[in-house]
C-alpha cells in the first residue's frame, strides 16, 4: 500500500476542539460496538457523556504524554496517544481513525509517530491493550510488529495485551 503525502501527523493539545471532536467520535464508536455486542443496544447518551467527561486526556500531556492527530488532506482524521509509564516503557492508547479515513495508511502513520515520540522520551518498549471485538486494531498491531503478551493492567474492558521492542 502506498501512503500519499495527503497525511500529516502532529501533536495536538488535549483540550483543543479538534481533540474533543475526535474523542467524541472515538468514544461513540468503541462504546457502541461494546454495547451492541454485549447488550444489543447502542450507548445511552448519558453514559456516553459520562465516559467522555471521565477521559479528558490529562494523561496525554507533556512531559510524560502526548496526543497526536493525523490530518488527511488538511482535515483531522484520527488520533493516537502515547504516555511514558516509566523510564523504559511507553503506552500506546486511543488509536483511532474516522471511518471515512480508514484504509489509507493513516493508522500505521499514527502508530509510527507514537513510537518515535516514545523513543525520543527514552522508552525502549511500547505496550498497549485492546478489546477482543476490535479485530481491526488487533490485526494492525500484529502487522506493525506488536506481539501478544500477558496482561499488564487490570482494565476490565481489555482482552488482549501487546508489546513491541522499540530499540
Tab-separated table of N, CA and C in Angstrom:
chain	number	residue	atom	x	y	z
A	1	UNK	N	0.855	-1.169	0.000
A	1	UNK	CA	0.000	0.000	0.000
A	1	UNK	C	0.900	1.230	0.000
A	2	UNK	N	0.607	2.181	-0.823
A	2	UNK	CA	1.391	3.408	-0.799
A	2	UNK	C	0.652	4.438	0.036
A	3	UNK	N	1.421	5.221	0.746
A	3	UNK	CA	0.855	6.262	1.596
A	3	UNK	C	1.113	7.584	0.903
A	4	UNK	N	0.066	8.313	0.648
A	4	UNK	CA	0.208	9.574	-0.071
A	4	UNK	C	0.690	10.675	0.852
A	5	UNK	N	1.100	11.764	0.256
A	5	UNK	CA	1.516	12.926	1.036
A	5	UNK	C	0.319	13.683	1.586
A	6	UNK	N	-0.870	13.135	1.397
A	6	UNK	CA	-2.072	13.768	1.931
A	6	UNK	C	-2.125	13.691	3.456
A	7	UNK	N	-1.307	12.809	4.069
A	7	UNK	CA	-1.304	12.623	5.518
A	7	UNK	C	-0.234	13.462	6.192
A	8	UNK	N	-0.562	14.020	7.328
A	8	UNK	CA	0.413	14.593	8.247
A	8	UNK	C	-0.003	14.168	9.656
A	9	UNK	N	0.974	14.075	10.537
A	9	UNK	CA	0.710	13.764	11.945
A	9	UNK	C	1.426	14.808	12.771
A	10	UNK	N	0.716	15.390	13.730
A	10	UNK	CA	1.295	16.446	14.555
A	10	UNK	C	0.726	16.385	15.966
A	11	UNK	N	1.507	16.860	16.953
A	11	UNK	CA	0.977	16.945	18.320
A	11	UNK	C	-0.217	17.897	18.377
A	12	UNK	N	-1.113	17.615	19.303
A	12	UNK	CA	-2.324	18.423	19.468
A	12	UNK	C	-2.599	18.578	20.959
A	13	UNK	N	-2.940	19.771	21.415
A	13	UNK	CA	-3.316	19.920	22.824
A	13	UNK	C	-4.556	19.085	23.148
A	14	UNK	N	-4.540	18.424	24.298
A	14	UNK	CA	-5.651	17.543	24.670
A	14	UNK	C	-6.959	18.293	24.886
A	15	UNK	N	-6.874	19.582	25.140
A	15	UNK	CA	-8.089	20.348	25.397
A	15	UNK	C	-8.551	21.148	24.182
A	16	UNK	N	-8.020	20.850	23.003
A	16	UNK	CA	-8.403	21.585	21.799
A	16	UNK	C	-9.752	21.097	21.270
A	17	UNK	N	-10.427	21.919	20.490
A	17	UNK	CA	-11.674	21.477	19.853
A	17	UNK	C	-11.459	20.271	18.925
A	18	UNK	N	-10.316	20.201	18.267
A	18	UNK	CA	-10.013	19.067	17.390
A	18	UNK	C	-9.952	17.786	18.219
A	19	UNK	N	-9.224	17.810	19.339
A	19	UNK	CA	-9.136	16.637	20.211
A	19	UNK	C	-10.515	16.253	20.733
A	20	UNK	N	-11.284	17.217	21.165
A	20	UNK	CA	-12.622	16.924	21.709
A	20	UNK	C	-13.510	16.259	20.667
A	21	UNK	N	-13.481	16.734	19.447
A	21	UNK	CA	-14.316	16.150	18.393
A	21	UNK	C	-13.880	14.724	18.069
A	22	UNK	N	-12.562	14.501	17.983
A	22	UNK	CA	-12.075	13.154	17.683
A	22	UNK	C	-12.390	12.192	18.823
A	23	UNK	N	-12.233	12.642	20.067
A	23	UNK	CA	-12.533	11.766	21.198
A	23	UNK	C	-14.016	11.440	21.270
A	24	UNK	N	-14.868	12.360	20.931
A	24	UNK	CA	-16.314	12.083	20.909
A	24	UNK	C	-16.589	10.964	19.895
A	25	UNK	N	-15.993	11.056	18.724
A	25	UNK	CA	-16.156	10.007	17.701
A	25	UNK	C	-15.594	8.678	18.204
A	26	UNK	N	-14.410	8.728	18.807
A	26	UNK	CA	-13.760	7.527	19.341
A	26	UNK	C	-14.650	6.854	20.385
A	27	UNK	N	-15.051	7.595	21.397
A	27	UNK	CA	-15.859	7.019	22.468
A	27	UNK	C	-17.191	6.507	21.945
A	28	UNK	N	-17.807	7.225	21.029
A	28	UNK	CA	-19.079	6.772	20.471
A	28	UNK	C	-18.906	5.429	19.779
A	29	UNK	N	-17.872	5.308	18.950
A	29	UNK	CA	-17.687	4.058	18.215
A	29	UNK	C	-17.339	2.890	19.126
A	30	UNK	N	-16.341	3.056	19.998
A	30	UNK	CA	-15.934	1.901	20.816
A	30	UNK	C	-17.013	1.530	21.834
A	31	UNK	N	-17.714	2.507	22.342
A	31	UNK	CA	-18.787	2.215	23.291
A	31	UNK	C	-19.959	1.534	22.590
A	32	UNK	N	-20.382	2.065	21.445
A	32	UNK	CA	-21.477	1.440	20.711
A	32	UNK	C	-21.144	0.011	20.321
A	33	UNK	N	-19.910	-0.214	19.861
A	33	UNK	CA	-19.530	-1.575	19.475
A	33	UNK	C	-19.628	-2.529	20.660
A	34	UNK	N	-19.190	-2.083	21.846
A	34	UNK	CA	-19.249	-2.940	23.026
A	34	UNK	C	-20.705	-3.232	23.407
A	35	UNK	N	-21.517	-2.184	23.499
A	35	UNK	CA	-22.904	-2.384	23.909
A	35	UNK	C	-23.694	-3.192	22.883
A	36	UNK	N	-23.459	-2.970	21.598
A	36	UNK	CA	-24.164	-3.759	20.587
A	36	UNK	C	-23.789	-5.234	20.697
A	37	UNK	N	-22.536	-5.517	20.937
A	37	UNK	CA	-22.078	-6.899	21.059
A	37	UNK	C	-22.606	-7.569	22.324
A	38	UNK	N	-22.572	-6.855	23.442
A	38	UNK	CA	-22.891	-7.472	24.735
A	38	UNK	C	-24.326	-7.274	25.202
A	39	UNK	N	-24.962	-6.195	24.750
A	39	UNK	CA	-26.313	-5.921	25.251
A	39	UNK	C	-27.320	-5.638	24.144
A	40	UNK	N	-26.883	-5.663	22.888
A	40	UNK	CA	-27.794	-5.465	21.771
A	40	UNK	C	-28.365	-4.066	21.655
A	41	UNK	N	-27.645	-3.100	22.167
A	41	UNK	CA	-28.120	-1.702	22.121
A	41	UNK	C	-26.941	-0.763	21.933
A	42	UNK	N	-27.244	0.444	21.527
A	42	UNK	CA	-26.224	1.484	21.443
A	42	UNK	C	-26.030	2.117	22.822
A	43	UNK	N	-24.981	2.903	22.943
A	43	UNK	CA	-24.675	3.568	24.205
A	43	UNK	C	-25.754	4.580	24.546
A	44	UNK	N	-26.183	4.561	25.775
A	44	UNK	CA	-27.103	5.577	26.273
A	44	UNK	C	-26.374	6.919	26.230
A	45	UNK	N	-27.010	7.977	25.737
A	45	UNK	CA	-26.331	9.276	25.647
A	45	UNK	C	-25.745	9.767	26.965
A	46	UNK	N	-26.417	9.521	28.073
A	46	UNK	CA	-25.886	9.954	29.373
A	46	UNK	C	-24.619	9.178	29.721
A	47	UNK	N	-24.591	7.869	29.398
A	47	UNK	CA	-23.392	7.069	29.628
A	47	UNK	C	-22.231	7.584	28.782
A	48	UNK	N	-22.540	7.919	27.546
A	48	UNK	CA	-21.507	8.431	26.648
A	48	UNK	C	-20.921	9.730	27.193
A	49	UNK	N	-21.753	10.637	27.622
A	49	UNK	CA	-21.264	11.910	28.165
A	49	UNK	C	-20.419	11.688	29.410
A	50	UNK	N	-20.810	10.730	30.241
A	50	UNK	CA	-20.048	10.425	31.443
A	50	UNK	C	-18.664	9.887	31.066
A	51	UNK	N	-18.601	9.002	30.082
A	51	UNK	CA	-17.321	8.430	29.638
A	51	UNK	C	-16.419	9.502	29.034
A	52	UNK	N	-16.989	10.364	28.228
A	52	UNK	CA	-16.205	11.447	27.624
A	52	UNK	C	-15.652	12.364	28.709
A	53	UNK	N	-16.493	12.717	29.674
A	53	UNK	CA	-16.043	13.601	30.757
A	53	UNK	C	-14.942	12.954	31.584
A	54	UNK	N	-15.019	11.649	31.777
A	54	UNK	CA	-14.019	10.952	32.594
A	54	UNK	C	-12.693	10.794	31.871
A	55	UNK	N	-12.693	10.829	30.560
A	55	UNK	CA	-11.472	10.586	29.789
A	55	UNK	C	-10.947	11.804	29.091
A	56	UNK	N	-10.730	12.865	29.804
A	56	UNK	CA	-10.313	14.133	29.209
A	56	UNK	C	-8.935	14.090	28.560
A	57	UNK	N	-8.139	13.086	28.852
A	57	UNK	CA	-6.834	13.001	28.207
A	57	UNK	C	-5.709	13.635	28.981
A	58	UNK	N	-5.925	13.942	30.260
A	58	UNK	CA	-4.873	14.596	31.030
A	58	UNK	C	-3.619	13.735	31.155
A	59	UNK	N	-3.746	12.426	30.906
A	59	UNK	CA	-2.564	11.560	30.924
A	59	UNK	C	-1.720	11.738	29.652
A	60	UNK	N	-2.232	12.482	28.697
A	60	UNK	CA	-1.538	12.662	27.422
A	60	UNK	C	-0.972	14.066	27.259
A	61	UNK	N	-0.583	14.665	28.369
A	61	UNK	CA	0.022	15.988	28.314
A	61	UNK	C	1.519	15.890	28.589
A	62	UNK	N	2.298	16.725	27.907
A	62	UNK	CA	3.746	16.733	28.152
A	62	UNK	C	4.030	17.082	29.608
A	63	UNK	N	5.098	16.618	30.170
A	63	UNK	CA	6.221	15.954	29.510
A	63	UNK	C	6.103	14.431	29.440
A	64	UNK	N	5.128	13.826	30.119
A	64	UNK	CA	5.057	12.350	30.145
A	64	UNK	C	4.080	11.777	29.126
A	65	UNK	N	3.327	12.615	28.461
A	65	UNK	CA	2.356	12.134	27.485
A	65	UNK	C	2.260	13.049	26.285
A	66	UNK	N	1.601	12.540	25.248
A	66	UNK	CA	1.461	13.310	24.015
A	66	UNK	C	0.252	12.796	23.248
A	67	UNK	N	-0.556	13.712	22.766
A	67	UNK	CA	-1.645	13.379	21.858
A	67	UNK	C	-1.192	13.740	20.456
A	68	UNK	N	-1.335	12.805	19.553
A	68	UNK	CA	-1.009	13.026	18.144
A	68	UNK	C	-2.298	12.996	17.341
A	69	UNK	N	-2.397	13.894	16.372
A	69	UNK	CA	-3.552	13.914	15.476
A	69	UNK	C	-3.067	13.708	14.056
A	70	UNK	N	-3.745	12.805	13.359
A	70	UNK	CA	-3.481	12.587	11.938
A	70	UNK	C	-4.436	13.483	11.154
A	71	UNK	N	-3.884	14.162	10.180
A	71	UNK	CA	-4.651	15.044	9.297
A	71	UNK	C	-4.607	14.445	7.902
A	72	UNK	N	-5.762	14.327	7.282
A	72	UNK	CA	-5.833	13.818	5.913
A	72	UNK	C	-6.374	14.922	5.025
A	73	UNK	N	-5.558	15.313	4.072
A	73	UNK	CA	-5.911	16.407	3.163
A	73	UNK	C	-6.377	17.643	3.933
A	74	UNK	N	-5.680	17.929	5.034
A	74	UNK	CA	-5.938	19.138	5.802
A	74	UNK	C	-7.032	19.047	6.848
A	75	UNK	N	-7.699	17.906	6.953
A	75	UNK	CA	-8.778	17.757	7.934
A	75	UNK	C	-8.377	16.734	9.000
A	76	UNK	N	-8.755	16.959	10.258
A	76	UNK	CA	-8.439	15.978	11.289
A	76	UNK	C	-9.131	14.656	10.977
A	77	UNK	N	-8.341	13.576	11.034
A	77	UNK	CA	-8.863	12.279	10.619
A	77	UNK	C	-8.680	11.189	11.668
A	78	UNK	N	-7.863	11.442	12.695
A	78	UNK	CA	-7.644	10.410	13.698
A	78	UNK	C	-6.688	10.866	14.771
A	79	UNK	N	-6.520	10.002	15.765
A	79	UNK	CA	-5.645	10.360	16.873
A	79	UNK	C	-4.984	9.126	17.463
A	80	UNK	N	-3.926	9.368	18.205
A	80	UNK	CA	-3.245	8.340	18.994
A	80	UNK	C	-2.583	9.044	20.161
A	81	UNK	N	-2.539	8.356	21.280
A	81	UNK	CA	-1.876	8.898	22.451
A	81	UNK	C	-0.718	8.015	22.851
A	82	UNK	N	0.284	8.638	23.436
A	82	UNK	CA	1.419	7.896	23.970
A	82	UNK	C	1.767	8.525	25.310
A	83	UNK	N	2.043	7.677	26.287
A	83	UNK	CA	2.459	8.207	27.587
A	83	UNK	C	3.561	7.332	28.155
A	84	UNK	N	4.497	7.976	28.787
A	84	UNK	CA	5.629	7.305	29.402
A	84	UNK	C	5.193	6.787	30.767
A	85	UNK	N	5.295	5.470	30.963
A	85	UNK	CA	4.911	4.856	32.230
A	85	UNK	C	6.078	4.791	33.204
A	86	UNK	N	7.263	4.532	32.670
A	86	UNK	CA	8.495	4.550	33.441
A	86	UNK	C	9.618	4.883	32.469
A	87	UNK	N	10.841	4.846	32.912
A	87	UNK	CA	11.954	5.285	32.069
A	87	UNK	C	12.085	4.485	30.780
A	88	UNK	N	11.604	3.242	30.761
A	88	UNK	CA	11.786	2.388	29.588
A	88	UNK	C	10.493	2.010	28.869
A	89	UNK	N	9.346	2.281	29.478
A	89	UNK	CA	8.077	1.780	28.944
A	89	UNK	C	7.111	2.906	28.628
A	90	UNK	N	6.588	2.873	27.408
A	90	UNK	CA	5.541	3.809	26.999
A	90	UNK	C	4.285	3.010	26.672
A	91	UNK	N	3.145	3.660	26.805
A	91	UNK	CA	1.870	3.035	26.486
A	91	UNK	C	1.253	3.737	25.290
A	92	UNK	N	0.794	2.957	24.330
A	92	UNK	CA	0.061	3.454	23.172
A	92	UNK	C	-1.420	3.345	23.489
A	93	UNK	N	-2.177	4.399	23.232
A	93	UNK	CA	-3.588	4.405	23.595
A	93	UNK	C	-4.392	5.247	22.605
A	94	UNK	N	-5.682	4.990	22.549
A	94	UNK	CA	-6.636	5.765	21.761
A	94	UNK	C	-6.267	5.895	20.284
A	95	UNK	N	-5.776	4.835	19.703
A	95	UNK	CA	-5.511	4.853	18.265
A	95	UNK	C	-6.864	4.755	17.562
A	96	UNK	N	-7.159	5.759	16.743
A	96	UNK	CA	-8.485	5.850	16.134
A	96	UNK	C	-8.410	6.641	14.843
A	97	UNK	N	-9.113	6.157	13.844
A	97	UNK	CA	-9.312	6.911	12.608
A	97	UNK	C	-10.803	7.022	12.342
A	98	UNK	N	-11.220	8.170	11.854
A	98	UNK	CA	-12.605	8.328	11.442
A	98	UNK	C	-12.904	7.314	10.341
A	99	UNK	N	-14.113	6.774	10.294
A	99	UNK	CA	-14.420	5.746	9.296
A	99	UNK	C	-14.066	6.131	7.855
A	100	UNK	N	-14.299	7.351	7.460
A	100	UNK	CA	-14.009	7.773	6.091
A	100	UNK	C	-12.534	7.867	5.758
A	101	UNK	N	-11.682	7.825	6.771
A	101	UNK	CA	-10.234	7.935	6.558
A	101	UNK	C	-9.526	6.584	6.609
A	102	UNK	N	-10.259	5.547	6.907
A	102	UNK	CA	-9.645	4.230	7.069
A	102	UNK	C	-9.240	3.621	5.726
A	103	UNK	N	-8.237	2.746	5.805
A	103	UNK	CA	-7.784	2.052	4.607
A	103	UNK	C	-6.834	2.855	3.748
A	104	UNK	N	-6.308	3.940	4.282
A	104	UNK	CA	-5.425	4.816	3.509
A	104	UNK	C	-4.039	4.950	4.126
A	105	UNK	N	-3.720	4.138	5.135
A	105	UNK	CA	-2.395	4.144	5.743
A	105	UNK	C	-2.221	5.056	6.939
A	106	UNK	N	-3.273	5.729	7.354
A	106	UNK	CA	-3.157	6.669	8.463
A	106	UNK	C	-2.888	6.031	9.806
A	107	UNK	N	-3.461	4.871	10.071
A	107	UNK	CA	-3.253	4.222	11.369
A	107	UNK	C	-1.792	3.855	11.555
A	108	UNK	N	-1.171	3.312	10.526
A	108	UNK	CA	0.252	2.957	10.627
A	108	UNK	C	1.105	4.202	10.846
A	109	UNK	N	0.749	5.309	10.203
A	109	UNK	CA	1.485	6.563	10.415
A	109	UNK	C	1.337	7.056	11.846
A	110	UNK	N	0.137	6.981	12.388
A	110	UNK	CA	-0.082	7.389	13.775
A	110	UNK	C	0.746	6.544	14.731
A	111	UNK	N	0.729	5.237	14.553
A	111	UNK	CA	1.486	4.354	15.437
A	111	UNK	C	2.979	4.629	15.301
A	112	UNK	N	3.465	4.812	14.082
A	112	UNK	CA	4.895	5.106	13.877
A	112	UNK	C	5.276	6.419	14.561
A	113	UNK	N	4.416	7.424	14.473
A	113	UNK	CA	4.701	8.701	15.131
A	113	UNK	C	4.702	8.544	16.650
A	114	UNK	N	3.789	7.737	17.179
A	114	UNK	CA	3.755	7.478	18.621
A	114	UNK	C	5.016	6.736	19.061
A	115	UNK	N	5.453	5.770	18.261
A	115	UNK	CA	6.677	5.038	18.586
A	115	UNK	C	7.886	5.969	18.580
A	116	UNK	N	7.953	6.864	17.612
A	116	UNK	CA	9.072	7.813	17.545
A	116	UNK	C	9.055	8.750	18.754
A	117	UNK	N	7.884	9.195	19.150
A	117	UNK	CA	7.758	10.037	20.334
A	117	UNK	C	8.219	9.287	21.580
A	118	UNK	N	7.822	8.024	21.687
A	118	UNK	CA	8.235	7.211	22.835
A	118	UNK	C	9.756	7.050	22.864
A	119	UNK	N	10.345	6.761	21.706
A	119	UNK	CA	11.814	6.634	21.635
A	119	UNK	C	12.485	7.945	22.047
A	120	UNK	N	11.957	9.059	21.583
A	120	UNK	CA	12.537	10.362	21.914
A	120	UNK	C	12.466	10.639	23.413
A	121	UNK	N	11.509	10.019	24.090
A	121	UNK	CA	11.376	10.163	25.546
A	121	UNK	C	12.218	9.154	26.310
A	122	UNK	N	12.921	8.283	25.585
A	122	UNK	CA	13.789	7.306	26.216
A	122	UNK	C	13.219	5.910	26.335
A	123	UNK	N	11.976	5.698	25.907
A	123	UNK	CA	11.358	4.378	26.019
A	123	UNK	C	12.007	3.393	25.057
A	124	UNK	N	12.133	2.174	25.515
A	124	UNK	CA	12.650	1.098	24.671
A	124	UNK	C	11.588	0.039	24.409
A	125	UNK	N	10.399	0.239	24.986
A	125	UNK	CA	9.315	-0.724	24.826
A	125	UNK	C	7.990	0.016	24.814
A	126	UNK	N	7.089	-0.417	23.928
A	126	UNK	CA	5.735	0.135	23.872
A	126	UNK	C	4.769	-0.983	24.232
A	127	UNK	N	3.797	-0.666	25.082
A	127	UNK	CA	2.753	-1.619	25.435
A	127	UNK	C	1.401	-1.018	25.092
A	128	UNK	N	0.398	-1.884	24.983
A	128	UNK	CA	-0.971	-1.422	24.738
A	128	UNK	C	-1.928	-2.525	25.105
A	129	UNK	N	-3.182	-2.153	25.251
A	129	UNK	CA	-4.229	-3.145	25.425
A	129	UNK	C	-5.371	-2.798	24.493
A	130	UNK	N	-6.170	-3.800	24.175
A	130	UNK	CA	-7.336	-3.594	23.332
A	130	UNK	C	-8.369	-4.666	23.646
A	131	UNK	N	-9.511	-4.533	23.019
A	131	UNK	CA	-10.606	-5.469	23.255
A	131	UNK	C	-10.657	-6.529	22.169
A	132	UNK	N	-11.282	-7.644	22.489
A	132	UNK	CA	-11.423	-8.729	21.532
A	132	UNK	C	-12.257	-8.371	20.318
A	133	UNK	N	-13.280	-7.515	20.502
A	133	UNK	CA	-14.137	-7.163	19.369
A	133	UNK	C	-13.497	-6.147	18.429
A	134	UNK	N	-12.393	-5.545	18.820
A	134	UNK	CA	-11.709	-4.580	17.953
A	134	UNK	C	-10.689	-5.334	17.091
A	135	UNK	N	-11.222	-6.190	16.239
A	135	UNK	CA	-10.372	-7.083	15.437
A	135	UNK	C	-9.466	-6.306	14.483
A	136	UNK	N	-9.925	-5.177	13.991
A	136	UNK	CA	-9.093	-4.369	13.092
A	136	UNK	C	-7.865	-3.846	13.833
A	137	UNK	N	-8.047	-3.434	15.058
A	137	UNK	CA	-6.928	-2.932	15.856
A	137	UNK	C	-5.924	-4.044	16.121
A	138	UNK	N	-6.415	-5.203	16.498
A	138	UNK	CA	-5.503	-6.315	16.764
A	138	UNK	C	-4.714	-6.686	15.514
A	139	UNK	N	-5.363	-6.687	14.366
A	139	UNK	CA	-4.665	-7.004	13.107
A	139	UNK	C	-3.612	-5.937	12.793
A	140	UNK	N	-3.943	-4.679	13.021
A	140	UNK	CA	-2.985	-3.589	12.796
A	140	UNK	C	-1.748	-3.773	13.665
A	141	UNK	N	-1.953	-3.993	14.954
A	141	UNK	CA	-0.817	-4.120	15.861
A	141	UNK	C	0.062	-5.314	15.487
A	142	UNK	N	-0.553	-6.425	15.147
A	142	UNK	CA	0.235	-7.596	14.730
A	142	UNK	C	1.033	-7.277	13.466
A	143	UNK	N	0.402	-6.610	12.510
A	143	UNK	CA	1.078	-6.249	11.256
A	143	UNK	C	2.253	-5.308	11.507
A	144	UNK	N	2.156	-4.477	12.546
A	144	UNK	CA	3.204	-3.494	12.839
A	144	UNK	C	4.261	-4.032	13.812
A	145	UNK	N	4.228	-5.324	14.089
A	145	UNK	CA	5.286	-5.937	14.888
A	145	UNK	C	5.015	-6.050	16.371
A	146	UNK	N	3.796	-5.822	16.792
A	146	UNK	CA	3.449	-5.986	18.205
A	146	UNK	C	3.123	-7.457	18.463
A	147	UNK	N	3.577	-7.958	19.595
A	147	UNK	CA	3.336	-9.348	19.970
A	147	UNK	C	2.384	-9.390	21.160
A	148	UNK	N	1.441	-10.336	21.121
A	148	UNK	CA	0.550	-10.500	22.273
A	148	UNK	C	1.352	-10.995	23.457
A	149	UNK	N	0.952	-10.531	24.620
A	149	UNK	CA	1.670	-10.854	25.844
A	149	UNK	C	0.668	-11.058	26.980
A	150	UNK	N	1.181	-11.358	28.129
A	150	UNK	CA	0.340	-11.489	29.317
A	150	UNK	C	-0.220	-10.110	29.694
A	151	UNK	N	-1.341	-10.070	30.425
A	151	UNK	CA	-1.902	-8.781	30.836
A	151	UNK	C	-0.889	-7.939	31.618
A	152	UNK	N	-0.879	-6.647	31.334
A	152	UNK	CA	-0.022	-5.717	32.076
A	152	UNK	C	-0.847	-4.705	32.881
A	153	UNK	N	-2.171	-4.853	32.839
A	153	UNK	CA	-3.043	-3.999	33.654
A	153	UNK	C	-4.314	-4.785	33.981
A	154	UNK	N	-5.198	-4.151	34.735
A	154	UNK	CA	-6.444	-4.822	35.106
A	154	UNK	C	-7.660	-4.105	34.521
A	155	UNK	N	-7.472	-3.491	33.352
A	155	UNK	CA	-8.580	-2.807	32.677
A	155	UNK	C	-9.703	-3.817	32.425
A	156	UNK	N	-10.907	-3.551	32.933
A	156	UNK	CA	-11.988	-4.535	32.781
A	156	UNK	C	-12.443	-4.726	31.332
A	157	UNK	N	-12.132	-3.778	30.444
A	157	UNK	CA	-12.539	-3.905	29.056
A	157	UNK	C	-11.440	-4.483	28.168
A	158	UNK	N	-10.246	-4.664	28.678
A	158	UNK	CA	-9.138	-5.191	27.876
A	158	UNK	C	-9.195	-6.718	27.833
A	159	UNK	N	-9.006	-7.250	26.630
A	159	UNK	CA	-8.954	-8.696	26.426
A	159	UNK	C	-7.621	-9.138	25.841
A	160	UNK	N	-6.898	-8.201	25.261
A	160	UNK	CA	-5.636	-8.506	24.582
A	160	UNK	C	-4.609	-7.441	24.953
A	161	UNK	N	-3.391	-7.909	25.222
A	161	UNK	CA	-2.302	-7.017	25.581
A	161	UNK	C	-1.151	-7.271	24.622
A	162	UNK	N	-0.462	-6.190	24.217
A	162	UNK	CA	0.603	-6.283	23.237
A	162	UNK	C	1.828	-5.536	23.713
A	163	UNK	N	2.979	-5.905	23.169
A	163	UNK	CA	4.227	-5.211	23.440
A	163	UNK	C	5.084	-5.201	22.177
A	164	UNK	N	5.959	-4.203	22.104
A	164	UNK	CA	6.900	-4.110	20.994
A	164	UNK	C	8.184	-3.489	21.498
A	165	UNK	N	9.301	-4.081	21.127
A	165	UNK	CA	10.621	-3.544	21.449
A	165	UNK	C	10.873	-2.355	20.515
A	166	UNK	N	11.221	-1.213	21.067
A	166	UNK	CA	11.437	-0.009	20.266
A	166	UNK	C	12.916	0.277	19.991
A	167	UNK	N	13.815	-0.518	20.556
A	167	UNK	CA	15.240	-0.219	20.353
A	167	UNK	C	15.782	-0.849	19.091
